[in-house]
Short mmCIF file of C-alpha atoms in Angstrom, two decimals:
data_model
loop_
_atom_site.label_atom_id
_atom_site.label_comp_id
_atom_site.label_asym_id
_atom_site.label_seq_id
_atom_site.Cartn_x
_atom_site.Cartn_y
_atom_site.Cartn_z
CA UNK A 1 0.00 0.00 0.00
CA UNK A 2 0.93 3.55 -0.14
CA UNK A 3 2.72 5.34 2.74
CA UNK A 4 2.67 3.75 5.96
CA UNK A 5 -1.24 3.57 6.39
CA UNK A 6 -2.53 0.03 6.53
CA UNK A 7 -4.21 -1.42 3.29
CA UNK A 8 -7.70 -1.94 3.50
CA UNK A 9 -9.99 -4.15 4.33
CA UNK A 10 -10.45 -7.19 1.58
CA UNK A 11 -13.04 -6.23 -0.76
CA UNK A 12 -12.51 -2.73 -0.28
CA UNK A 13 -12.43 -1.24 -3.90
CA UNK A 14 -9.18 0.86 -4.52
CA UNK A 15 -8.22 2.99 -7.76
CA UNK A 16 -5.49 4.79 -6.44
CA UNK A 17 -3.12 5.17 -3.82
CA UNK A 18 -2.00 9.26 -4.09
CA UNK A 19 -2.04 10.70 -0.74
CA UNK A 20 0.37 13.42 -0.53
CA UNK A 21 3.15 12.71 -3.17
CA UNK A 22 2.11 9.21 -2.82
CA UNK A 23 2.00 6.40 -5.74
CA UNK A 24 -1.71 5.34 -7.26
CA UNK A 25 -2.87 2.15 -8.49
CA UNK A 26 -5.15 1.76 -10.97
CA UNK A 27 -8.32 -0.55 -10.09
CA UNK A 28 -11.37 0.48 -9.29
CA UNK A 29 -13.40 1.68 -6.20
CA UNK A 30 -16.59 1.35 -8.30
CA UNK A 31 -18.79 -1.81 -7.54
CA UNK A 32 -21.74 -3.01 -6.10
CA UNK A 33 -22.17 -6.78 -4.37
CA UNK A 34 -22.14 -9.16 -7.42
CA UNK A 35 -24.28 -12.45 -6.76
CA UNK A 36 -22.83 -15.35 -6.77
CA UNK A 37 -26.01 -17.68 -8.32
CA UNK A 38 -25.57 -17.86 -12.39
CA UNK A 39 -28.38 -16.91 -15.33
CA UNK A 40 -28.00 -17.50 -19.17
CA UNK A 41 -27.33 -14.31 -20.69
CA UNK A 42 -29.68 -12.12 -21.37
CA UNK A 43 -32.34 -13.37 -18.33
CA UNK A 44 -33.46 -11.34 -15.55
CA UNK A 45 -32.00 -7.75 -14.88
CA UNK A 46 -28.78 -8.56 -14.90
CA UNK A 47 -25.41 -6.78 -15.88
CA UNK A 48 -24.19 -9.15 -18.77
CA UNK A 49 -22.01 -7.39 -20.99
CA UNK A 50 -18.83 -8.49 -22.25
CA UNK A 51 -16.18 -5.64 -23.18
CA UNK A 52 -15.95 -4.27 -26.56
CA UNK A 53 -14.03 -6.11 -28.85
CA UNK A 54 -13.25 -9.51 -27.48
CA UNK A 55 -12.78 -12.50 -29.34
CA UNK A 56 -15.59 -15.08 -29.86
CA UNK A 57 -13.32 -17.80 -28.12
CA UNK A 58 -13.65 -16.07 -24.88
CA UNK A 59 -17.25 -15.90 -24.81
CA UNK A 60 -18.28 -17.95 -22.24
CA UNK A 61 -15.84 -17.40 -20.07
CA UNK A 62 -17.17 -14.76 -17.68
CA UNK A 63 -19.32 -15.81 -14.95
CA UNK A 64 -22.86 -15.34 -15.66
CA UNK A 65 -23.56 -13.33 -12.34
CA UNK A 66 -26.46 -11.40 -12.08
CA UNK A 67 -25.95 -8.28 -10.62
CA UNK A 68 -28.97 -8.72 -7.61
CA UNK A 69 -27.11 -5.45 -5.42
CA UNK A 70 -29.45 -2.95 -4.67
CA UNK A 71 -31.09 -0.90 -6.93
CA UNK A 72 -30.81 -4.09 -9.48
CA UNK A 73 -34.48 -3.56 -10.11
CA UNK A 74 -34.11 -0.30 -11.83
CA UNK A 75 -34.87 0.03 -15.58
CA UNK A 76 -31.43 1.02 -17.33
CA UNK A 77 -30.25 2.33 -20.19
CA UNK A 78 -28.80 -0.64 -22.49
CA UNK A 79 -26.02 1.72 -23.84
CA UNK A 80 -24.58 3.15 -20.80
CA UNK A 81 -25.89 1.04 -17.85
CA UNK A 82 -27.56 3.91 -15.83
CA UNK A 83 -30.93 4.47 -14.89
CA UNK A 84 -33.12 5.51 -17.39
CA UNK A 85 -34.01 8.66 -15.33
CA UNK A 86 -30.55 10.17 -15.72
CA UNK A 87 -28.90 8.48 -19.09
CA UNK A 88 -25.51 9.36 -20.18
CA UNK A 89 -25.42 8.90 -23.53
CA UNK A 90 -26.48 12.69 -24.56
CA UNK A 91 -23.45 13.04 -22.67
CA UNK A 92 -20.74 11.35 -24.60
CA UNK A 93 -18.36 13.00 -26.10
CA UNK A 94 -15.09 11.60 -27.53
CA UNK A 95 -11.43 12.97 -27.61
CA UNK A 96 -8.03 12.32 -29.53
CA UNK A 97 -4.89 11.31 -27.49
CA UNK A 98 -1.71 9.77 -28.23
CA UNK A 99 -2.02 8.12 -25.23
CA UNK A 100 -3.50 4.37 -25.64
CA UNK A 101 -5.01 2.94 -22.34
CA UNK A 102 -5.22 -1.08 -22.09
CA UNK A 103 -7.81 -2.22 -19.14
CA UNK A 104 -6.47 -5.79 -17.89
CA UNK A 105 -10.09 -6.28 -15.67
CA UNK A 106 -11.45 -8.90 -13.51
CA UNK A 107 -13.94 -10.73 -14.66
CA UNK A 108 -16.58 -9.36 -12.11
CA UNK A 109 -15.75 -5.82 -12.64
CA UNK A 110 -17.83 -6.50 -16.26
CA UNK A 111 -20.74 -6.23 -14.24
CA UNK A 112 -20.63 -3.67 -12.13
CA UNK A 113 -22.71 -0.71 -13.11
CA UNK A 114 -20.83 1.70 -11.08
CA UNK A 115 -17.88 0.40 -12.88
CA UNK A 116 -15.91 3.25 -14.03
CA UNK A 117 -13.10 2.02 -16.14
CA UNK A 118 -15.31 1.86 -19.73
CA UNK A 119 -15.89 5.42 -19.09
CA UNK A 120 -12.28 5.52 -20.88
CA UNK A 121 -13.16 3.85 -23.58
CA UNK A 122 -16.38 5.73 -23.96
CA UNK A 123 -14.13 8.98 -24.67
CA UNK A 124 -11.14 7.18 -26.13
CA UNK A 125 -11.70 5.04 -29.02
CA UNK A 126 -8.23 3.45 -28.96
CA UNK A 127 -9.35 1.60 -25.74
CA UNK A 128 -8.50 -2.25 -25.08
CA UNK A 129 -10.43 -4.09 -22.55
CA UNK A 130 -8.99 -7.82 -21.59
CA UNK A 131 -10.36 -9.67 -18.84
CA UNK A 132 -7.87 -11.13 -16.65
CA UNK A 133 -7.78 -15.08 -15.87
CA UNK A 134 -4.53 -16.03 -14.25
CA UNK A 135 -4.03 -19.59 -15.86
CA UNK A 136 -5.11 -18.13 -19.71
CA UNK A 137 -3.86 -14.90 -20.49
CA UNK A 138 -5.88 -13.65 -23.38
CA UNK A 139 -4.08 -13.93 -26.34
CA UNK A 140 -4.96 -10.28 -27.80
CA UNK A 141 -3.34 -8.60 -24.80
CA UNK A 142 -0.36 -11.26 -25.55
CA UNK A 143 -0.06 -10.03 -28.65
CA UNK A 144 -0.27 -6.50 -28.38
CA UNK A 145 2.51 -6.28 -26.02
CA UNK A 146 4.60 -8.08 -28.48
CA UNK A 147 3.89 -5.65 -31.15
CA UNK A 148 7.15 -3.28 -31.84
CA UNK A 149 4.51 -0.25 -32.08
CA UNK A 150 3.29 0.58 -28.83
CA UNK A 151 5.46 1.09 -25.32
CA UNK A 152 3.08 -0.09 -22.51
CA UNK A 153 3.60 1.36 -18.83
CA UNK A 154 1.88 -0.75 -16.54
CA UNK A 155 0.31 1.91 -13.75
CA UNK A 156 1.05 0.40 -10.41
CA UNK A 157 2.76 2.27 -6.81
CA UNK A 158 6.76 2.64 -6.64
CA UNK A 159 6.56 1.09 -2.64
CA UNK A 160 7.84 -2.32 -3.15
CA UNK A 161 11.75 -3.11 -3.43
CA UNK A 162 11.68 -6.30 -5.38
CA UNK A 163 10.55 -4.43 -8.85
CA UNK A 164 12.06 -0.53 -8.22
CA UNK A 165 14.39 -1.01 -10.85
CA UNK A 166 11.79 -0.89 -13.36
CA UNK A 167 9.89 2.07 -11.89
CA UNK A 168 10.56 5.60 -14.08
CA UNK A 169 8.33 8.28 -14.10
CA UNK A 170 6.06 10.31 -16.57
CA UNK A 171 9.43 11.90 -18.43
CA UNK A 172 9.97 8.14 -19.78
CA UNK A 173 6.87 8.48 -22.08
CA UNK A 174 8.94 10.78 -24.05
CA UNK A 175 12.23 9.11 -23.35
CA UNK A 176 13.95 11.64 -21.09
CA UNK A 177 16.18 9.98 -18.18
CA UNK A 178 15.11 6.01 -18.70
CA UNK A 179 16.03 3.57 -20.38
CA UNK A 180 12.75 3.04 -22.56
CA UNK A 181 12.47 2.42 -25.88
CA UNK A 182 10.60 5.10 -27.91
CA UNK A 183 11.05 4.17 -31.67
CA UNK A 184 10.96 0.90 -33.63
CA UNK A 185 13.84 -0.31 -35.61
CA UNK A 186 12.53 1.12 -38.20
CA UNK A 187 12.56 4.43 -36.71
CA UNK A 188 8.99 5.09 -36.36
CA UNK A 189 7.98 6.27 -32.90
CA UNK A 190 6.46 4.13 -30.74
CA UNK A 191 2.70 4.69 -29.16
CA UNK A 192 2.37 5.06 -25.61
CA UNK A 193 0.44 2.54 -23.60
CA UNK A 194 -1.20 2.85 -20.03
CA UNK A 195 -2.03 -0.38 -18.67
CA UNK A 196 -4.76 -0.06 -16.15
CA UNK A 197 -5.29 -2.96 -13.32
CA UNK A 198 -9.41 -2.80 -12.96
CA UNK A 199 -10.06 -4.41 -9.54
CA UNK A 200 -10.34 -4.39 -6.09
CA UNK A 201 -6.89 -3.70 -4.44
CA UNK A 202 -6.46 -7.65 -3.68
CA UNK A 203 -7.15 -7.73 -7.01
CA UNK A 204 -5.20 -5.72 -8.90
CA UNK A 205 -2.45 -6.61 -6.49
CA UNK A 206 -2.84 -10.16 -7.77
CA UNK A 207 -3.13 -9.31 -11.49
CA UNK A 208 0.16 -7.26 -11.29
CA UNK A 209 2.01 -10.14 -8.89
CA UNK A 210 0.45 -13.33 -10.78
CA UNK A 211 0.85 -12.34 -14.36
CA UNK A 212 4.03 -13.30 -15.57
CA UNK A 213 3.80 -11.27 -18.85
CA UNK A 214 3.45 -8.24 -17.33
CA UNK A 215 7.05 -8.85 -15.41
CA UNK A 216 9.43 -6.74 -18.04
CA UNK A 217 7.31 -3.71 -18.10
CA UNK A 218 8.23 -0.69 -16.90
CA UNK A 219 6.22 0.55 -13.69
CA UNK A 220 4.85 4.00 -13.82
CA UNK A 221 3.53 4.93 -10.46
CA UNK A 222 0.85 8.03 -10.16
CA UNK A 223 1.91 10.71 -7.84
CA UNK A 224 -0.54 13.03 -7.40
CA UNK A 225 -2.18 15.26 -4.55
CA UNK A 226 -5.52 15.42 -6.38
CA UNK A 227 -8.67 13.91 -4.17
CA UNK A 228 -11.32 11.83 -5.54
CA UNK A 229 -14.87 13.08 -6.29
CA UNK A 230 -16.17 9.83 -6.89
CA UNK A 231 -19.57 9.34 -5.09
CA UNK A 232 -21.22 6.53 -5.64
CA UNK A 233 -19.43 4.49 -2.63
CA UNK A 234 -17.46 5.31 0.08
CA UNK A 235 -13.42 4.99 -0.52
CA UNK A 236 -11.02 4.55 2.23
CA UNK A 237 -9.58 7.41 1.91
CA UNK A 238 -10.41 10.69 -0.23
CA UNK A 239 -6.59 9.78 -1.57
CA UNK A 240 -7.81 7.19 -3.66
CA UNK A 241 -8.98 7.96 -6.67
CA UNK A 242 -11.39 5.50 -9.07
CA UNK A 243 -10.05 3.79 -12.20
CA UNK A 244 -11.47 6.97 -14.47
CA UNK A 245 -9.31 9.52 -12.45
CA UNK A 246 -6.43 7.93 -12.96
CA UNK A 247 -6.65 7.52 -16.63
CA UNK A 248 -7.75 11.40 -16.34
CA UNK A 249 -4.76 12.55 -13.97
CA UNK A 250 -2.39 10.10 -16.21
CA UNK A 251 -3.78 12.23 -19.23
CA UNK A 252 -2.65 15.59 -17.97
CA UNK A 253 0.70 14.62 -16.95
CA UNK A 254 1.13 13.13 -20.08
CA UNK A 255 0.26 16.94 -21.84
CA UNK A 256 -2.64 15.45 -22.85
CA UNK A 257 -4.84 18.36 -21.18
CA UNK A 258 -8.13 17.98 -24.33
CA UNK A 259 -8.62 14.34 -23.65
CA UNK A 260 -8.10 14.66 -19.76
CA UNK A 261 -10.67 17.42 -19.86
CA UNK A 262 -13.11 15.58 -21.88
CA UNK A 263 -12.74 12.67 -19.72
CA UNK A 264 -13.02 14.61 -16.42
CA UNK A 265 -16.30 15.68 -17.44
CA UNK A 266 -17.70 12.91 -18.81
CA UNK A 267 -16.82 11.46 -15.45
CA UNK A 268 -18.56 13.89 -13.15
CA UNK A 269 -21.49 13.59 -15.35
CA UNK A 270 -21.55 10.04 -14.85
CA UNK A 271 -21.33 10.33 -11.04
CA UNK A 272 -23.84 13.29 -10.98
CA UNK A 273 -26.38 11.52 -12.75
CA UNK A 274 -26.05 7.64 -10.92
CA UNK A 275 -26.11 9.54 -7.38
CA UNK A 276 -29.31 11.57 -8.93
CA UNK A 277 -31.08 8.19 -9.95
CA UNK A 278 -30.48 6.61 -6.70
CA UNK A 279 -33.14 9.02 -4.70
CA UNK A 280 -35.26 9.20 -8.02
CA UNK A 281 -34.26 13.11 -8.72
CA UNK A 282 -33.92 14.26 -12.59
CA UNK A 283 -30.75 15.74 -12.71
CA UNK A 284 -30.76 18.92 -14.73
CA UNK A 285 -27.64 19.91 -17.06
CA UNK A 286 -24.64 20.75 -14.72
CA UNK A 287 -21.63 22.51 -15.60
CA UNK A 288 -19.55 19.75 -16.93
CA UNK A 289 -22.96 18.25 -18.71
CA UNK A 290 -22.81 21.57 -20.52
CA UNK A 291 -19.58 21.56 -21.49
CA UNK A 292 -19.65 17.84 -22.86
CA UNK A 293 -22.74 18.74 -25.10
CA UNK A 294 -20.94 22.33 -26.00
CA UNK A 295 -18.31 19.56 -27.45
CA UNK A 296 -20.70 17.19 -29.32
CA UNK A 297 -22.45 20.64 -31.04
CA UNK A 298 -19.36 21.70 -32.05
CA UNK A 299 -17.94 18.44 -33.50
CA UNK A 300 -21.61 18.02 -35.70
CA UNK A 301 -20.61 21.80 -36.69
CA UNK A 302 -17.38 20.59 -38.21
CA UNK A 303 -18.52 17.48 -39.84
#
């Protein structure tokens, strides 16, 4: 964990560890009880989408858990998960970025409405999503990090001795003062990767310490004194900040300030409107909302 406090409790959902110069992981402190009985997919109200993009061989292989937490009962949108009362989608705005973000998720996480980590690749359209099985890596994620292109970071705290010779900071991405790769051999430069870990702190802490492929990365830890604003369930501390801050915060120290913007927003109109829908209130336009549909007018002005 970061600094000297204690971690937390098991089960208690952590994004990120940045108290005070501190490091931050990226998993998420969105989630609601999952239950632990299985439907077909499709039955019931359940939470049963896969992510975006995954190969037909791994359908199947999430556990078809109906998400029974309270509040399962509500109608929801089909697009965007929330309550009907308060949808996001007018909401959605997307943004350009150099940056590439790849989501290694558990398999539970999929359901979680409160789940914040798709809210990346809602704005970001060069998104990856893999779910994480420890015995069968999927083979996409395999083969992205073998591809010559891209330079993946995995996101993870600087506070353990055994890996800090592969921790660098945010000046790597652009090849000042580590030793990190930044153009092929052909000379092309190479596209920056964030790997997110999208999970409870045991979690992500297993992810990081249980897959093997993952070992020669380097570690880019998140140091940061920003405090989270995410509502929708109590953190441990105000320190730790939910898997779409991260990517947000990771954004503007990477220069990218358009795409961190956009994403901020898009964020705080996704926790404005799922706290609004849990005591029934329709939510009008806040500021971010306004900006965020400011943005969509003006990109159907320009096409």
């Amino acid at each position: 964990m970061c600094d000297s406090r204690p971690p937390p409790a098991d089960g208690d959902d952590i994004a990120a560890c940045a108290p005070q110069s501190a490091s931050a992981v990226a998993s998420s402190v969105d989630g609601d009880a999952v239950a632990i009985d299985t439907v077909a997919p499709g039955e019931g109200s359940g939470i049963t989408t896969l992510p975006s993009g995954e190969p037909e061989a791994w359908h199947g292989r999430h556990p078809r858990r109906e998400f029974k937490a309270r509040g399962s009962q509500v109608i929801r949108c089909e697009a965007c998960r929330l309550p009907r009362l308060n949808c996001l989608c007018p909401y959605q705005v997307t943004a350009e970025s150099r940056i590439k973000f790849w989501l290694i998720t558990h398999p539970l996480e999929h359901y979680k409405p409160t789940n914040t980590g798709r809210l990346i690749s809602d704005v970001l359209a060069g998104t990856e999503v893999f779910s994480w099985y420890r015995v069968e890596p999927d083979p996409r994620l395999l083969a992205l990090l073998e591809d010559e292109r891209y330079q993946p970071f995995i996101i993870f705290p600087d506070d353990q001795p055994d890996y800090a010779d592969r921790v660098v900071d945010v000046n790597a991405i652009a090849g000042v003062g580590a030793d990190v790769a930044t153009h092929t051999a052909s000379g092309e430069a190479r596209i920056p990767v964030f790997i997110l870990l999208d999970g409870t702190w045991r979690q992500a802490r297993r992810i990081f310490r249980k897959s093997p492929y993952l070992d020669g990365l380097p570690v880019l830890p998140l140091h940061t004194q920003r405090l989270t604003r995410y509502h929708l369930r109590k953190p441990a501390s105000e320190a730790h900040l939910c898997t779409a801050e991260v990517a947000a915060e990771l954004l503007r120290q990477a220069g990218e300030e358009n795409a961190a913007s956009v994403l901020d927003d898009y964020f705080d109109a996704f926790n404005d409107c799922y706290r609004a829908s849990r005591i029934h209130y329709v939510l009008e336009p806040t500021a971010p909302m306004r900006r965020l549909l400011a943005r969509r007018d003006a990109t159907a002005g320009e096409s």
